[in-house]
PDB file of C-alpha atoms in Angstrom:
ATOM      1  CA  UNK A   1     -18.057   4.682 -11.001  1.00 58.00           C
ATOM      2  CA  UNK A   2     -18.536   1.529  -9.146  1.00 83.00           C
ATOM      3  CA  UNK A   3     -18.775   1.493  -5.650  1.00 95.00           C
ATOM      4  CA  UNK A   4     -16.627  -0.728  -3.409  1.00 96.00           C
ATOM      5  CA  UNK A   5     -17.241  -2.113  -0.028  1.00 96.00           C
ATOM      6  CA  UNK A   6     -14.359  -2.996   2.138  1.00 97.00           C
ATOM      7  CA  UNK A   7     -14.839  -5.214   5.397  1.00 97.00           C
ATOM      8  CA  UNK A   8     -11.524  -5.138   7.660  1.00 97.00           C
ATOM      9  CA  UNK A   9     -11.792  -6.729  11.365  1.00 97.00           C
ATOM     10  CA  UNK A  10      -8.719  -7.142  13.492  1.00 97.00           C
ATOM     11  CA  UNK A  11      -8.944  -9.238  16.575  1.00 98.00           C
ATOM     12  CA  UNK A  12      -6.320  -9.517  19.072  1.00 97.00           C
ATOM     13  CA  UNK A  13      -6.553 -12.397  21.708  1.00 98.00           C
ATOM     14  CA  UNK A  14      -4.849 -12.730  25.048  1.00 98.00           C
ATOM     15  CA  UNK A  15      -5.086 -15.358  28.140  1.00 98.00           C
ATOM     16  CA  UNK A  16      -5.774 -13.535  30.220  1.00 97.00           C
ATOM     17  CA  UNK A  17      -7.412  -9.916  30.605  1.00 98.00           C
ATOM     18  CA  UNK A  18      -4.504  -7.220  29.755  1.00 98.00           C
ATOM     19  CA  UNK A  19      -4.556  -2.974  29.530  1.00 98.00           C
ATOM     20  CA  UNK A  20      -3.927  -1.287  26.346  1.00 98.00           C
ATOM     21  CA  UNK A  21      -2.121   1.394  25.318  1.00 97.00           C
ATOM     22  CA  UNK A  22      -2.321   3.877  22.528  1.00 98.00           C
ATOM     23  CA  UNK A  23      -3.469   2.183  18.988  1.00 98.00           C
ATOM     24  CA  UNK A  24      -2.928   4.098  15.833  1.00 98.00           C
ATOM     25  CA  UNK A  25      -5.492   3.041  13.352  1.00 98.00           C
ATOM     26  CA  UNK A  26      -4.624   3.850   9.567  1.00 98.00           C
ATOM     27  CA  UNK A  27      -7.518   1.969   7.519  1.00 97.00           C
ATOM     28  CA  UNK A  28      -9.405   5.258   6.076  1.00 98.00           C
ATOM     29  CA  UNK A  29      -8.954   5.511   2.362  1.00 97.00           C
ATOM     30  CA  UNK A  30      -7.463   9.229   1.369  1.00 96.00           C
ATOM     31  CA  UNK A  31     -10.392  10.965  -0.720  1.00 94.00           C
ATOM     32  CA  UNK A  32      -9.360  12.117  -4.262  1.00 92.00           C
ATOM     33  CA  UNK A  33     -11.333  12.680  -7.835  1.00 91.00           C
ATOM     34  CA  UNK A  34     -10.524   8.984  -8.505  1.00 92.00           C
ATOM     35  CA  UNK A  35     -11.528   7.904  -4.970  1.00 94.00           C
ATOM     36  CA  UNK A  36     -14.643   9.340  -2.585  1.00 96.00           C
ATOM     37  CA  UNK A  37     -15.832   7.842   0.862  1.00 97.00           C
ATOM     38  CA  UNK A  38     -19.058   7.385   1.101  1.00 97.00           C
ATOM     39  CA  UNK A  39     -19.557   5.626   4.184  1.00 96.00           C
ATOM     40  CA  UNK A  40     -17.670   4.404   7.016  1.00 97.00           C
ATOM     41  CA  UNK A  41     -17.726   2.778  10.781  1.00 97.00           C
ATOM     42  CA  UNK A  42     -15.340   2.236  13.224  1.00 98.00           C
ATOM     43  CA  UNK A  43     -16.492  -0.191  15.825  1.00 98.00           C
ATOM     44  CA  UNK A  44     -13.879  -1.116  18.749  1.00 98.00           C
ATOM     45  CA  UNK A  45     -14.406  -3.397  20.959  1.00 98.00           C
ATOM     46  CA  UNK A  46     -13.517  -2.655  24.427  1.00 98.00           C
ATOM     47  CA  UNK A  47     -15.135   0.771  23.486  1.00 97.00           C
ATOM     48  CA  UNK A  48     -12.004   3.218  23.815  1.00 98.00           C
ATOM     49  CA  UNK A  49     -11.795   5.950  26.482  1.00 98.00           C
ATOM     50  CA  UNK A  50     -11.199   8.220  23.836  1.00 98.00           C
ATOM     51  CA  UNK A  51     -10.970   8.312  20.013  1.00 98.00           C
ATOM     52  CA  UNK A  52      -9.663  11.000  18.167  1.00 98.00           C
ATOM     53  CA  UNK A  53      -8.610  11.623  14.375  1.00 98.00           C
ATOM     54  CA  UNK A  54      -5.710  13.543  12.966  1.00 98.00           C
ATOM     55  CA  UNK A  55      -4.184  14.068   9.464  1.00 98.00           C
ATOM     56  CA  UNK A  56      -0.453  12.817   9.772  1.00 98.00           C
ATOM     57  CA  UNK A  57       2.244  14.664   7.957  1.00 97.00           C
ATOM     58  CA  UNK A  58       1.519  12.798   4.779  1.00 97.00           C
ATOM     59  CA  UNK A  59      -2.100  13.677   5.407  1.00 97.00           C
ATOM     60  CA  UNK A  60      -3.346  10.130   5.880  1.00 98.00           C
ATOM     61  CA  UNK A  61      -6.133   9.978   8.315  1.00 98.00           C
ATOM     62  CA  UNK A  62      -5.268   8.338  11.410  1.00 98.00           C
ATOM     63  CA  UNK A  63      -7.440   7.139  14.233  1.00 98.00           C
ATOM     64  CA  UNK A  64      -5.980   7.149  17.481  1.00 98.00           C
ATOM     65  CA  UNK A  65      -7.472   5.506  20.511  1.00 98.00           C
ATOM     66  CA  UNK A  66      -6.841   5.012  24.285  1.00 98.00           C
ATOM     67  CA  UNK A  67      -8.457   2.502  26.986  1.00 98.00           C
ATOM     68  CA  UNK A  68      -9.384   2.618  30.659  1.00 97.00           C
ATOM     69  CA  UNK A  69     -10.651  -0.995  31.197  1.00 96.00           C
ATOM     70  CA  UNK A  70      -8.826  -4.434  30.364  1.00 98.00           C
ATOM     71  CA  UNK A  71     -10.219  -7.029  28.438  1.00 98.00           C
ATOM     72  CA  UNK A  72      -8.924 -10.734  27.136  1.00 98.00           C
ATOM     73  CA  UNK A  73      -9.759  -9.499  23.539  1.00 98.00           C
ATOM     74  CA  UNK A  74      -9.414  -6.481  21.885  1.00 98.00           C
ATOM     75  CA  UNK A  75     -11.210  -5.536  18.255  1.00 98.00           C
ATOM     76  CA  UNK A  76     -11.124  -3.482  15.470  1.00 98.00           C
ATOM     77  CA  UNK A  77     -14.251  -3.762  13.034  1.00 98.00           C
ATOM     78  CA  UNK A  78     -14.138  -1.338  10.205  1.00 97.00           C
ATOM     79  CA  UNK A  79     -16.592  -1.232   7.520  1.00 98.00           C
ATOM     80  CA  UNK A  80     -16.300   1.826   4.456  1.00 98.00           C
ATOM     81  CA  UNK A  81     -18.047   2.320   1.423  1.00 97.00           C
ATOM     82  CA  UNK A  82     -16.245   4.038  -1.510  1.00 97.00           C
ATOM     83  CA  UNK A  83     -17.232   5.154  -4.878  1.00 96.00           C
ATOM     84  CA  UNK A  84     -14.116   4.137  -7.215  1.00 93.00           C
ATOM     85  CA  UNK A  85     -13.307   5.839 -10.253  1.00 90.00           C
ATOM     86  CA  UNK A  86     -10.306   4.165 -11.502  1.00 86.00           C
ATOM     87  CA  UNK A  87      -7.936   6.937 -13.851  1.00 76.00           C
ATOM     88  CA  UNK A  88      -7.196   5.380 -17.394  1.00 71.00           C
ATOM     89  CA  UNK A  89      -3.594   4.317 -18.099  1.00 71.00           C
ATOM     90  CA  UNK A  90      -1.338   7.293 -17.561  1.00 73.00           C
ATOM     91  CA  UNK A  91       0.751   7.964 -21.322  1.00 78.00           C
ATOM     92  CA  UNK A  92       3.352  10.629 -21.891  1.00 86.00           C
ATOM     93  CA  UNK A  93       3.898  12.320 -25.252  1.00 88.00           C
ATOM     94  CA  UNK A  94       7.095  13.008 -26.475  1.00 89.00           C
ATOM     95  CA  UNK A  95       6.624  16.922 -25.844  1.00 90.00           C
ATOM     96  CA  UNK A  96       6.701  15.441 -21.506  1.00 92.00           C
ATOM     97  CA  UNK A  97       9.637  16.684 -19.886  1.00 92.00           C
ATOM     98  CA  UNK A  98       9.889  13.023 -18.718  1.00 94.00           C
ATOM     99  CA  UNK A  99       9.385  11.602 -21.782  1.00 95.00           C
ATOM    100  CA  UNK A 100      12.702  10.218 -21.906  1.00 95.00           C
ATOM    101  CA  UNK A 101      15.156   9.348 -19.499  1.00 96.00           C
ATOM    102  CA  UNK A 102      16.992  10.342 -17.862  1.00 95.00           C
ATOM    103  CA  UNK A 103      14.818  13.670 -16.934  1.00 95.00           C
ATOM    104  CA  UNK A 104      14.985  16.507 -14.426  1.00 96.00           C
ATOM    105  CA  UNK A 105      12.675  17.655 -11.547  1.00 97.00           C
ATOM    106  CA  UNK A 106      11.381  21.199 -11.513  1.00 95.00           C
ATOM    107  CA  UNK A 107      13.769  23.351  -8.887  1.00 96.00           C
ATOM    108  CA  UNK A 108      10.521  24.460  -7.284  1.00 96.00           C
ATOM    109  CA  UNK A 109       9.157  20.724  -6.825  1.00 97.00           C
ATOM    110  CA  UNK A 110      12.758  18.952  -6.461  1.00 97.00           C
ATOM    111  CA  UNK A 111      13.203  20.393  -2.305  1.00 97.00           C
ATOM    112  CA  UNK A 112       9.448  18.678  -1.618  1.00 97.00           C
ATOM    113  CA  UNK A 113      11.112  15.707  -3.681  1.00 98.00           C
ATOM    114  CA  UNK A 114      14.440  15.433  -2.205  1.00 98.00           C
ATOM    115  CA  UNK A 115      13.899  12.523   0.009  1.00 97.00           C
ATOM    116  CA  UNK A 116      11.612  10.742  -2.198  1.00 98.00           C
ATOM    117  CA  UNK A 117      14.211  10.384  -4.636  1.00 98.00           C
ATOM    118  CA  UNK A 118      16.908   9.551  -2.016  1.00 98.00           C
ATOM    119  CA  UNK A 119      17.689   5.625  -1.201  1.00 98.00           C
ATOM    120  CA  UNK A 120      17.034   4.923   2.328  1.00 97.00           C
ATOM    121  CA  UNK A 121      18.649   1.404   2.437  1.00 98.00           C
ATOM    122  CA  UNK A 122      21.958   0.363   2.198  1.00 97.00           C
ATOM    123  CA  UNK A 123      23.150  -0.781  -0.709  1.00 97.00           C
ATOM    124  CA  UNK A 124      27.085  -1.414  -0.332  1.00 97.00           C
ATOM    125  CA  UNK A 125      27.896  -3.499  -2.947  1.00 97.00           C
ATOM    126  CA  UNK A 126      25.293  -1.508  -5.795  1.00 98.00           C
ATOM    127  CA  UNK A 127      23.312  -4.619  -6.242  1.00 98.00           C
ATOM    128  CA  UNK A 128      20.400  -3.016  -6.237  1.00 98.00           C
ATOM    129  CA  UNK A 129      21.812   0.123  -8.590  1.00 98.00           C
ATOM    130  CA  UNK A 130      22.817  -2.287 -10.934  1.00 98.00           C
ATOM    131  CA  UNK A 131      19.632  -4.500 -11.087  1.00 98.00           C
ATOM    132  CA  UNK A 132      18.000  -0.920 -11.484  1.00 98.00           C
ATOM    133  CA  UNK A 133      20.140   0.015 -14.526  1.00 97.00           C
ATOM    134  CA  UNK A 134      19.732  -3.022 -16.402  1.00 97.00           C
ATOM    135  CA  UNK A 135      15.863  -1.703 -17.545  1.00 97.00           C
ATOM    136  CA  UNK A 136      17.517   1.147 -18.963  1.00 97.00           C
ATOM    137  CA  UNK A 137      18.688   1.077 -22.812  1.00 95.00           C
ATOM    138  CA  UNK A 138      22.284   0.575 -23.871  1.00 90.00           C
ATOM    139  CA  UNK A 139      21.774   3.120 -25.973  1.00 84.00           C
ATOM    140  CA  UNK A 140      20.738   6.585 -23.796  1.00 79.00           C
ATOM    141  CA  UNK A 141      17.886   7.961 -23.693  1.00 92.00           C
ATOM    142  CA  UNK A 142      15.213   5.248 -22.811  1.00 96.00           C
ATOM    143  CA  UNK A 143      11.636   5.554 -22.573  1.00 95.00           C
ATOM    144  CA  UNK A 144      10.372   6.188 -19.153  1.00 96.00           C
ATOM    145  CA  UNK A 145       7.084   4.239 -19.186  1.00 94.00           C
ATOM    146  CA  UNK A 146       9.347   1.518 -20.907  1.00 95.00           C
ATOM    147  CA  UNK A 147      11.542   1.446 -17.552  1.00 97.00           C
ATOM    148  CA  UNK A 148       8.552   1.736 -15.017  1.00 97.00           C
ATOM    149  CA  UNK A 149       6.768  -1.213 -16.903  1.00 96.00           C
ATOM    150  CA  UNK A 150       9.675  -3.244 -17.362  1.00 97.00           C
ATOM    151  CA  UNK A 151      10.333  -3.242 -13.694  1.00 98.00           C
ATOM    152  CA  UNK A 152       7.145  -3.530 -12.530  1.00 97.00           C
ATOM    153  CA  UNK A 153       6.388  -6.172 -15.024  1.00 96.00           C
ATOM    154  CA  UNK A 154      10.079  -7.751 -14.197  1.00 97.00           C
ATOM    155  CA  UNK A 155       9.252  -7.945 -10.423  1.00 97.00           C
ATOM    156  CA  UNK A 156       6.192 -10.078 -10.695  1.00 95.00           C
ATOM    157  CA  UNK A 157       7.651 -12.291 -12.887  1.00 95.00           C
ATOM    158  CA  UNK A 158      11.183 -12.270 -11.711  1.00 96.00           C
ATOM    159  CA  UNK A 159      10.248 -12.939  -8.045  1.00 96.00           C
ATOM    160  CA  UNK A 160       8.286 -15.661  -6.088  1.00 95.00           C
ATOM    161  CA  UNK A 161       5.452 -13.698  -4.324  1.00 93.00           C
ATOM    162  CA  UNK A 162       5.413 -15.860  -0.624  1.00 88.00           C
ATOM    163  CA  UNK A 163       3.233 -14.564   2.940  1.00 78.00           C
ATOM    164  CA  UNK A 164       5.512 -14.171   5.289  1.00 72.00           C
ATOM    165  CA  UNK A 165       4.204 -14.204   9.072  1.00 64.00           C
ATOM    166  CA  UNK A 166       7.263 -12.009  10.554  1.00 70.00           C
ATOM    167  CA  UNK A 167       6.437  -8.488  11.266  1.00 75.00           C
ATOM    168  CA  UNK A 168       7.524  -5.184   9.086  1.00 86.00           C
ATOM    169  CA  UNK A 169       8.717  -5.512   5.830  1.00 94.00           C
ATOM    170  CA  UNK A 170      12.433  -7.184   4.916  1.00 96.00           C
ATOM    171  CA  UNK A 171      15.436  -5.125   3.716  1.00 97.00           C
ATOM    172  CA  UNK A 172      15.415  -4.429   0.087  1.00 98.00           C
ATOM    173  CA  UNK A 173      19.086  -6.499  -0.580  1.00 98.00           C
ATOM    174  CA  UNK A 174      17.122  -9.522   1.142  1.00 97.00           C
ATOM    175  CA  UNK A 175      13.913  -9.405  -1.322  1.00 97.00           C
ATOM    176  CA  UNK A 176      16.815  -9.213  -4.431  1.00 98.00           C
ATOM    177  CA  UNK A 177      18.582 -11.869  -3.596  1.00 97.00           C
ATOM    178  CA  UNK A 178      16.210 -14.317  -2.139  1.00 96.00           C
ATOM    179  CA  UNK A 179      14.201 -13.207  -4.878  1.00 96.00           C
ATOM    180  CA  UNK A 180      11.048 -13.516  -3.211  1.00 96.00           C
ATOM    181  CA  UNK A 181       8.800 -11.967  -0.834  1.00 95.00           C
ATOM    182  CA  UNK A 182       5.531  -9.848   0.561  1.00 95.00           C
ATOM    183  CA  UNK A 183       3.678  -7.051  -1.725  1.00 95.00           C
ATOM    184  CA  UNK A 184       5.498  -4.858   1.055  1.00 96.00           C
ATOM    185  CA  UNK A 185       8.765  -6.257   0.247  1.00 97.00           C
ATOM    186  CA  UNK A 186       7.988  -5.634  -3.705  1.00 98.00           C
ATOM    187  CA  UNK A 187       7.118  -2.244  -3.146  1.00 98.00           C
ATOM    188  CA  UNK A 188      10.090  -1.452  -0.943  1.00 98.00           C
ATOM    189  CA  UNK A 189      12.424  -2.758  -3.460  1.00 98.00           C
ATOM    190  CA  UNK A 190      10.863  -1.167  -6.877  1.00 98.00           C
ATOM    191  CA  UNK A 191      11.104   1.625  -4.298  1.00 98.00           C
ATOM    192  CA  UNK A 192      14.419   1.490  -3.537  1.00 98.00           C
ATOM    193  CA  UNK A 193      15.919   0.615  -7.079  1.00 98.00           C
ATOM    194  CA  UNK A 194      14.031   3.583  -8.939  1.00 98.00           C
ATOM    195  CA  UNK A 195      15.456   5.813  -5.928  1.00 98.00           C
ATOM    196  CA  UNK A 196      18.773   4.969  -7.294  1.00 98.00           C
ATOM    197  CA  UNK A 197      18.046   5.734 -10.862  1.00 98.00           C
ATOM    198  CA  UNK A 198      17.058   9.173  -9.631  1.00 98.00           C
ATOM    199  CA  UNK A 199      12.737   8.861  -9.793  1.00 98.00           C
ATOM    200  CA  UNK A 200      10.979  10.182  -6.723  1.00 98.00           C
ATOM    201  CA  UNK A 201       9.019   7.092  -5.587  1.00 98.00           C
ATOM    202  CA  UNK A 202       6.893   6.287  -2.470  1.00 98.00           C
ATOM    203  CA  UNK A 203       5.196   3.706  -0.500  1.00 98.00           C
ATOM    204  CA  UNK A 204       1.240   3.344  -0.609  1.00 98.00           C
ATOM    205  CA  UNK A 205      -0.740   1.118   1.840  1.00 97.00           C
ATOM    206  CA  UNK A 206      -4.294   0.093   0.789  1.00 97.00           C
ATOM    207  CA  UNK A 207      -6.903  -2.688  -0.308  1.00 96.00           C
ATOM    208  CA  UNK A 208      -6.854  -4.644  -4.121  1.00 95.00           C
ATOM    209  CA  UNK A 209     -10.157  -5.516  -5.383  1.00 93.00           C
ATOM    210  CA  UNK A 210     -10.195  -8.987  -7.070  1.00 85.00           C
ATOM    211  CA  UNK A 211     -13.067  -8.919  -9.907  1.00 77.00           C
ATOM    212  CA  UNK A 212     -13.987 -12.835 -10.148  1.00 64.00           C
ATOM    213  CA  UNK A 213     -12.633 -12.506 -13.747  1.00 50.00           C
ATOM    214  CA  UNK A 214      -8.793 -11.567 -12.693  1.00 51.00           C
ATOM    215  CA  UNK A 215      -9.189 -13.425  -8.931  1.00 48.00           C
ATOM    216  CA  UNK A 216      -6.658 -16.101  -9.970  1.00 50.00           C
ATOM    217  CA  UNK A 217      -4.492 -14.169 -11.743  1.00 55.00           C
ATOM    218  CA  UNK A 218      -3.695 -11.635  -8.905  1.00 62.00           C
ATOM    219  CA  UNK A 219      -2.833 -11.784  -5.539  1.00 65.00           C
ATOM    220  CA  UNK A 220      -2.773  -9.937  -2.371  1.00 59.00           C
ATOM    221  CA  UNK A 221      -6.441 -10.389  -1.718  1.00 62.00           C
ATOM    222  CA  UNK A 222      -8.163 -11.315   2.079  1.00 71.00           C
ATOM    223  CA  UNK A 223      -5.107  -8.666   3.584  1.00 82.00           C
ATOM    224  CA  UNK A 224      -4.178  -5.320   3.184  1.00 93.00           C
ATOM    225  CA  UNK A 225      -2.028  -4.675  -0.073  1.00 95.00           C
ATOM    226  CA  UNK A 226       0.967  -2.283  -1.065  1.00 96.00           C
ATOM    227  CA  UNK A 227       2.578  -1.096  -4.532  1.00 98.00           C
ATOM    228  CA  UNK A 228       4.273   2.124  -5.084  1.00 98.00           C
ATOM    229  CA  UNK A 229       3.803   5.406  -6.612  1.00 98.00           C
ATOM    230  CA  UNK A 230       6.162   7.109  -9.033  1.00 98.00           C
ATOM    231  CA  UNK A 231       5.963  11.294  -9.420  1.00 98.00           C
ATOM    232  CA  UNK A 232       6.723  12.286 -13.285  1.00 96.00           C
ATOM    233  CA  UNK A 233       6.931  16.102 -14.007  1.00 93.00           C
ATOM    234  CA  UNK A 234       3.331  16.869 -16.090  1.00 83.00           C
ATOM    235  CA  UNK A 235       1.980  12.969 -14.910  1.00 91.00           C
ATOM    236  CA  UNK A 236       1.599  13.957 -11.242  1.00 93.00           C
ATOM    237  CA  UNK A 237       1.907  10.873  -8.624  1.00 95.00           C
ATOM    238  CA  UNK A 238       1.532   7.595 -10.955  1.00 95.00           C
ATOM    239  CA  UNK A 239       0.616   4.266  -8.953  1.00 95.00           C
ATOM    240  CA  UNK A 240       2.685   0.827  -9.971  1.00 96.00           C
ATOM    241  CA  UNK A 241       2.075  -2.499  -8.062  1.00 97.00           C
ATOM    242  CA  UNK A 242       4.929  -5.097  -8.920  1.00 97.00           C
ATOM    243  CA  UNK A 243       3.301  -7.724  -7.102  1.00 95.00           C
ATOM    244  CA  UNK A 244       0.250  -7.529 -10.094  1.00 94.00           C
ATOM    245  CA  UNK A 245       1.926  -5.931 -12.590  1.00 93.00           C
ATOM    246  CA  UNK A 246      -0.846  -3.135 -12.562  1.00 91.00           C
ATOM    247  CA  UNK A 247      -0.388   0.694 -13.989  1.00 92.00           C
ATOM    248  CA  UNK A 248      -2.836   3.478 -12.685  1.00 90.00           C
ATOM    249  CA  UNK A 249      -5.771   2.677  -9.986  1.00 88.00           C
ATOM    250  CA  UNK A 250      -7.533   0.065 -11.272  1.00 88.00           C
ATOM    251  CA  UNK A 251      -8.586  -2.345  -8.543  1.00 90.00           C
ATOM    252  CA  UNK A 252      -6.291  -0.427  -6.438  1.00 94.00           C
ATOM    253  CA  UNK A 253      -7.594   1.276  -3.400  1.00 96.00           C
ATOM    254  CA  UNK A 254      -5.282   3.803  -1.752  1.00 97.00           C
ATOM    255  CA  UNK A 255      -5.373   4.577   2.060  1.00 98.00           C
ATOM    256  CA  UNK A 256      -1.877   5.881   3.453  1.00 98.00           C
ATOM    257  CA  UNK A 257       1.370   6.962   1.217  1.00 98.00           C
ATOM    258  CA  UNK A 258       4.858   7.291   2.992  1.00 98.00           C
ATOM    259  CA  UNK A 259       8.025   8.041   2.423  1.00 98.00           C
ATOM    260  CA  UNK A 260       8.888   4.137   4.139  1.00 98.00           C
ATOM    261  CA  UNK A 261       6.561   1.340   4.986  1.00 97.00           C
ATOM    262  CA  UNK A 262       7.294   2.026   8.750  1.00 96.00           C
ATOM    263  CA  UNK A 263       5.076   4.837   8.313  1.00 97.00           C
ATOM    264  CA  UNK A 264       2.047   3.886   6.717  1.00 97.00           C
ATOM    265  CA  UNK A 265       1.417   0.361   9.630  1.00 96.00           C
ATOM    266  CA  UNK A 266      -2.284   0.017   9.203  1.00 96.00           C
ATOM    267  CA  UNK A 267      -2.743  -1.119  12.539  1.00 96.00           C
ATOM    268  CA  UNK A 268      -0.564  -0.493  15.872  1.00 95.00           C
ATOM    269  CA  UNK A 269      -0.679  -0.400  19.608  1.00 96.00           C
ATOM    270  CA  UNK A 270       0.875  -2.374  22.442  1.00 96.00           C
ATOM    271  CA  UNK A 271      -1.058  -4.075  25.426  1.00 97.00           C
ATOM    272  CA  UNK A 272       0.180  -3.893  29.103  1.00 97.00           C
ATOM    273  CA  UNK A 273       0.621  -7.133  30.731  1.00 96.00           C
ATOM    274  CA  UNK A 274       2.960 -10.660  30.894  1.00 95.00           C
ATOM    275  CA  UNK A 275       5.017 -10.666  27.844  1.00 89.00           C
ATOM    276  CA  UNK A 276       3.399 -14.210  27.253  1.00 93.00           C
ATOM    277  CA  UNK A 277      -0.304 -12.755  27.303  1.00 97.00           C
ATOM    278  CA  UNK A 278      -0.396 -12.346  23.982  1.00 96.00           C
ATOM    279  CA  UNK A 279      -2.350 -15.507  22.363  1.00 97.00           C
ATOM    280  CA  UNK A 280      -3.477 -14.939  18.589  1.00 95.00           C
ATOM    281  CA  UNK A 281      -4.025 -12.400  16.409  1.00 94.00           C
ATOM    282  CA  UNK A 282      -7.017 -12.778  13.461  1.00 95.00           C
ATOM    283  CA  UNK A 283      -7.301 -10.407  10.556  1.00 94.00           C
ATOM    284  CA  UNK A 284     -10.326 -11.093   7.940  1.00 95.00           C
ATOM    285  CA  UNK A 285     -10.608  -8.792   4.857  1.00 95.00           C
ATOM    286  CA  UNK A 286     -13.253  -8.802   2.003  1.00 95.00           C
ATOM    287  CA  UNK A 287     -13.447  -6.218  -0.937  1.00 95.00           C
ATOM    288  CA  UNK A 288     -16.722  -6.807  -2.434  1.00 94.00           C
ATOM    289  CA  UNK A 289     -18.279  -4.637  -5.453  1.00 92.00           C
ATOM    290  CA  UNK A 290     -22.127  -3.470  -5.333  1.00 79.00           C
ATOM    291  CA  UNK A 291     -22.738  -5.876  -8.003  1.00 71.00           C
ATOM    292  CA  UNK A 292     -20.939  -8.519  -6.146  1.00 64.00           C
ATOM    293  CA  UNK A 293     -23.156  -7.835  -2.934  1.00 55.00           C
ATOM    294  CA  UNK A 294     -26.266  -7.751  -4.825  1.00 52.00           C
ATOM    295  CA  UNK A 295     -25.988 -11.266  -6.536  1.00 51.00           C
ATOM    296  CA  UNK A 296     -25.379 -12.497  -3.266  1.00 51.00           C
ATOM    297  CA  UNK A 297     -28.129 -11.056  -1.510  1.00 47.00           C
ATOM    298  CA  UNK A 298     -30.062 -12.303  -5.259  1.00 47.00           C
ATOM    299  CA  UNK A 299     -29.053 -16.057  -4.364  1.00 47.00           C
ATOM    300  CA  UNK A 300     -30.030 -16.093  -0.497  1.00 49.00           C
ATOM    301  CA  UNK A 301     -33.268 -15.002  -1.500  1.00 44.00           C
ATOM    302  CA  UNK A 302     -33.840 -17.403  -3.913  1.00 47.00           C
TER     303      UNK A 302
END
């Protein structure tokens, strides 16, 4: 079980000294049997008024703080320690419900289902229906894992990954036909298109973990990372990140799931002051491993 530390600090910069309102602070990973906290600190600097957590109705843990005082800087430092105990490779047998697709829900699961597995962008033309269908077998009934592979496989080679500096994450028609875009946008789409094939999918928010062996192979590193999970009847809540082409957990560290990526914003807020106040914004993030830290504290010895 190796154990993961993740570094996250968010500054905000302004010209001049400004108040702040509310901030919502989603950067706690959700505890499971493949993922424990261990350790974790929250240092904000002006110090809030008041800081508070809550469970949102996903049950992601969300920090909320308020200020008294203004300040021409405002920062979020979080460190957390987790012990990571990446599930193997999820694989149905042919006696799985969902072995096969097309598959039903369970009536008692489908009503907590229902608007997982309905699209929530428009899709006028089918574009994105019909880019969904065309991982599915001429021949009925196709493999499930060979349709959630395909696409997540098809995505990351398919599509140009690019960092885009605009807020929120772009429609789902705009990532298909530019044909590129953020691990946000990826997720949204493979989202989106297994919506319309009938799958229950949603939206997670969380940290990737780039062993030295895989670093320049994957991307999404030094920022916070998205990929999607898919619920199978018997399989439970399966993670898939197009942007990697990763199945199950590994490297993957989950911290908020959503129905949409508006919900699951790692970081928001608003300041109180001249709209052109606002000066720069600076995010630095580093997943290291134990063994990781320890060579390096090895070397500076030496």
């Amino acid at each position: 079980m190796p154990l993961l530390t993740i570094h996250h600090k968010t500054e905000y910069r302004y010209t001049r000294p400004v108040a702040f309102g509310e901030h919502r602070i989603m950067l706690r990973p959700r505890d499971g049997h493949d993922l424990r906290v261990l350790d974790s600190r929250l240092e904000i600097s002006p110090e809030p008024m008041s800081l508070h957590w809550i469970h949102d109705v996903f049950g992601n843990s969300v920090a909320i703080a308020n200020f008294d005082e203004r300040a021409a800087a405002l920062v979020f430092d979080w460190h957390v320690t987790v012990e990571h105990n990446p599930v193997e490779e999820f694989a149905l047998t042919p006696d799985d419900s969902a072995y096969f697709y097309p598959f039903a829900y369970d009536d008692e699961e489908f009503p907590d289902l229902v608007h997982y597995i309905t699209p929530q962008y428009t899709d006028p033309d089918g574009e994105i229906a019909e880019w969904a269908r065309g991982f599915l077998d001429e021949d009925a009934p196709t493999p499930t894992f060979k349709i959630l592979s395909g696409m997540t496989h098809g995505i990351r080679e398919r599509f140009k990954y690019r960092k885009r500096h605009e807020l929120g994450t772009q429609h789902p028609l705009d990532t298909l036909q530019s044909g590129s875009g953020t691990c946000r946008d990826y997720a949204l789409f493979m989202i989106e298109a297994l919506r319309h094939l009938g799958f229950a999918a949603r939206f997670v928010s969380g940290y990737i973990f780039l062993p030295e062996d895989i670093e320049q192979r994957h991307v999404g590193g030094g920022s916070t990372h998205a990929w999607v999970q898919v619920y199978l009847p018997s399989a439970g809540w399966i993670e898939f990140d197009p942007t990697n082409g990763i199945v199950g957990t590994r490297d993957l560290i989950r911290v908020a799931v959503a129905r949409d990526p508006r919900q699951a914003i790692p970081l928001h807020g608003v300041y109180i002051g001249p709209a052109g106040a606002f000066d720069a914004m600076d995010v630095t993030i580093r997943v290291v491993s134990d063994e990781q830290r320890s060579e390096k504290l090895e070397a500076e010895v030496s």
